[in-house]
Amino acid sequence: MSCYFGVDVGSATTSAVIIGKDGNILDSILFDTYPNHDITVEKIKGFLNDSDYKADYGVSTGYGRKNISIVKKQVSEILCQARGIYLLFPETRVVIDIGGQDNKVIRIDSNGKVLDFVMNDKCAAGTGRFIEMAGRILKLDISNFGAVGLSSGKKYKLNSSCAVFAETEIISLISKKVPIVDIVHGINVSLAEKVYSLLRRIDHKGAYCLCGGMANNDDFVRCLENLIGEEILRPKFPQLTGALGAALIAKSEARQLATVRSQCS
């Protein structure tokens, strides 16, 4: 059985998937990215060696993609997210990728080709790092932000758009005994507005799909849907889509190479 793998090394998490010739995910792993990428590489090697599906042709993506020595090629996360999402939801025309340190909005056509994109990589506001900061202050696991925020009945948002000033505002709200559920909902509203401001910089007509860890935050998704006025598609495993796209590119590269070799032999 022909298998291929993709690796997505993000600032917060690393994911790797193995796919078969039909593009279906056969095996996967998701873990916190190590500061030392040599350890990250060893973790991925262990995953590949221990898997029942043997894959030896791979592509890496993400901000740490150039440090993954076991792959044949490095590809931008813009292209990989587009490829991965298009396979899962071919009706998608706007991909929203919320990462640990940046946000991206990618416009794709009916064939999954990237037409345009915008990104916010200058500020932590609206990214996963912002949620991590808020979680530390509130003593709350970030995986609970969706459920906690949904239980708030108030229309509330943070006044500060800057991550540094927002931290001070959150601490002030705690001291004023504002309920945690309302603070969390306010954070999600603010994050949704940051992402929506990014969306407005691009042609964002058509079906939307959200990937990255924030796709698991139901309250955030509801807030963003209210701003857009449309339902947002979400993959079952939203943190694997970049690695899936990388694996799909690995499959294409490997097949092209095999064709060339057969023609030259």
CSV table of N, CA, C and O in Angstrom, one decimal, residues 9 19 24 32 40 61 83 102 110 114 122 135-136 159 166 176 185 193 196 248:
chain,number,residue,atom,x,y,z
A,9,VAL,N,4.5,22.0,11.5
A,9,VAL,CA,5.2,22.4,12.7
A,9,VAL,C,4.8,23.9,13.0
A,9,VAL,O,5.3,24.8,12.4
A,19,ILE,N,-1.3,9.4,5.0
A,19,ILE,CA,-2.4,9.1,4.2
A,19,ILE,C,-2.2,8.0,3.2
A,19,ILE,O,-1.0,7.7,2.9
A,24,ASN,N,-7.2,9.5,2.3
A,24,ASN,CA,-7.7,9.3,3.6
A,24,ASN,C,-6.6,9.3,4.7
A,24,ASN,O,-5.6,8.6,4.4
A,32,ASP,N,2.5,19.2,21.6
A,32,ASP,CA,3.0,20.5,21.7
A,32,ASP,C,4.4,20.6,21.1
A,32,ASP,O,5.2,19.7,21.2
A,40,THR,N,11.5,17.6,18.3
A,40,THR,CA,10.3,17.5,17.5
A,40,THR,C,10.5,16.5,16.3
A,40,THR,O,9.6,15.6,16.1
A,61,THR,N,5.3,21.6,6.6
A,61,THR,CA,4.8,23.0,6.5
A,61,THR,C,4.8,23.6,7.9
A,61,THR,O,5.2,23.0,8.8
A,83,ARG,N,-5.1,23.0,0.4
A,83,ARG,CA,-5.2,21.6,-0.1
A,83,ARG,C,-6.0,20.7,0.9
A,83,ARG,O,-6.8,19.9,0.5
A,102,ASP,N,-0.3,33.5,14.5
A,102,ASP,CA,-0.8,34.4,13.4
A,102,ASP,C,-2.1,33.8,13.0
A,102,ASP,O,-2.5,32.7,13.3
A,110,SER,N,-12.9,27.0,-7.2
A,110,SER,CA,-13.7,25.8,-7.2
A,110,SER,C,-12.8,24.6,-7.4
A,110,SER,O,-13.2,23.4,-7.3
A,114,VAL,N,-5.3,28.5,-4.6
A,114,VAL,CA,-5.2,29.8,-3.8
A,114,VAL,C,-5.3,31.0,-4.8
A,114,VAL,O,-4.5,31.1,-5.7
A,122,LYS,N,1.6,40.3,13.0
A,122,LYS,CA,2.3,41.4,13.7
A,122,LYS,C,1.9,41.6,15.2
A,122,LYS,O,2.6,42.3,15.9
A,135,GLY,N,-6.1,32.3,29.5
A,135,GLY,CA,-6.3,31.1,30.3
A,135,GLY,C,-5.5,31.1,31.6
A,135,GLY,O,-5.9,30.6,32.6
A,136,ARG,N,-4.2,31.5,31.4
A,136,ARG,CA,-3.3,31.5,32.6
A,136,ARG,C,-3.9,32.5,33.7
A,136,ARG,O,-3.8,32.2,34.9
A,159,ASN,N,-12.5,45.9,25.7
A,159,ASN,CA,-12.3,47.2,25.0
A,159,ASN,C,-10.9,47.2,24.3
A,159,ASN,O,-10.7,48.0,23.4
A,166,ALA,N,-5.0,44.1,26.8
A,166,ALA,CA,-6.1,43.2,27.2
A,166,ALA,C,-5.8,42.4,28.4
A,166,ALA,O,-6.7,42.1,29.2
A,176,LYS,N,-12.9,43.4,39.8
A,176,LYS,CA,-14.2,44.0,39.9
A,176,LYS,C,-15.3,42.9,40.0
A,176,LYS,O,-16.5,43.2,40.0
A,185,HIS,N,-16.6,35.1,27.5
A,185,HIS,CA,-17.4,35.4,26.4
A,185,HIS,C,-16.9,36.7,25.7
A,185,HIS,O,-16.8,36.8,24.5
A,193,GLU,N,-14.1,39.5,16.4
A,193,GLU,CA,-14.0,40.8,15.8
A,193,GLU,C,-12.7,41.0,15.1
A,193,GLU,O,-12.6,41.6,14.0
A,196,TYR,N,-12.8,38.9,12.0
A,196,TYR,CA,-13.7,39.5,11.0
A,196,TYR,C,-13.0,40.7,10.3
A,196,TYR,O,-13.2,40.9,9.1
A,248,LEU,N,-0.9,15.4,1.1
A,248,LEU,CA,-1.5,15.4,-0.2
A,248,LEU,C,-0.4,15.9,-1.3
A,248,LEU,O,-0.3,15.3,-2.4
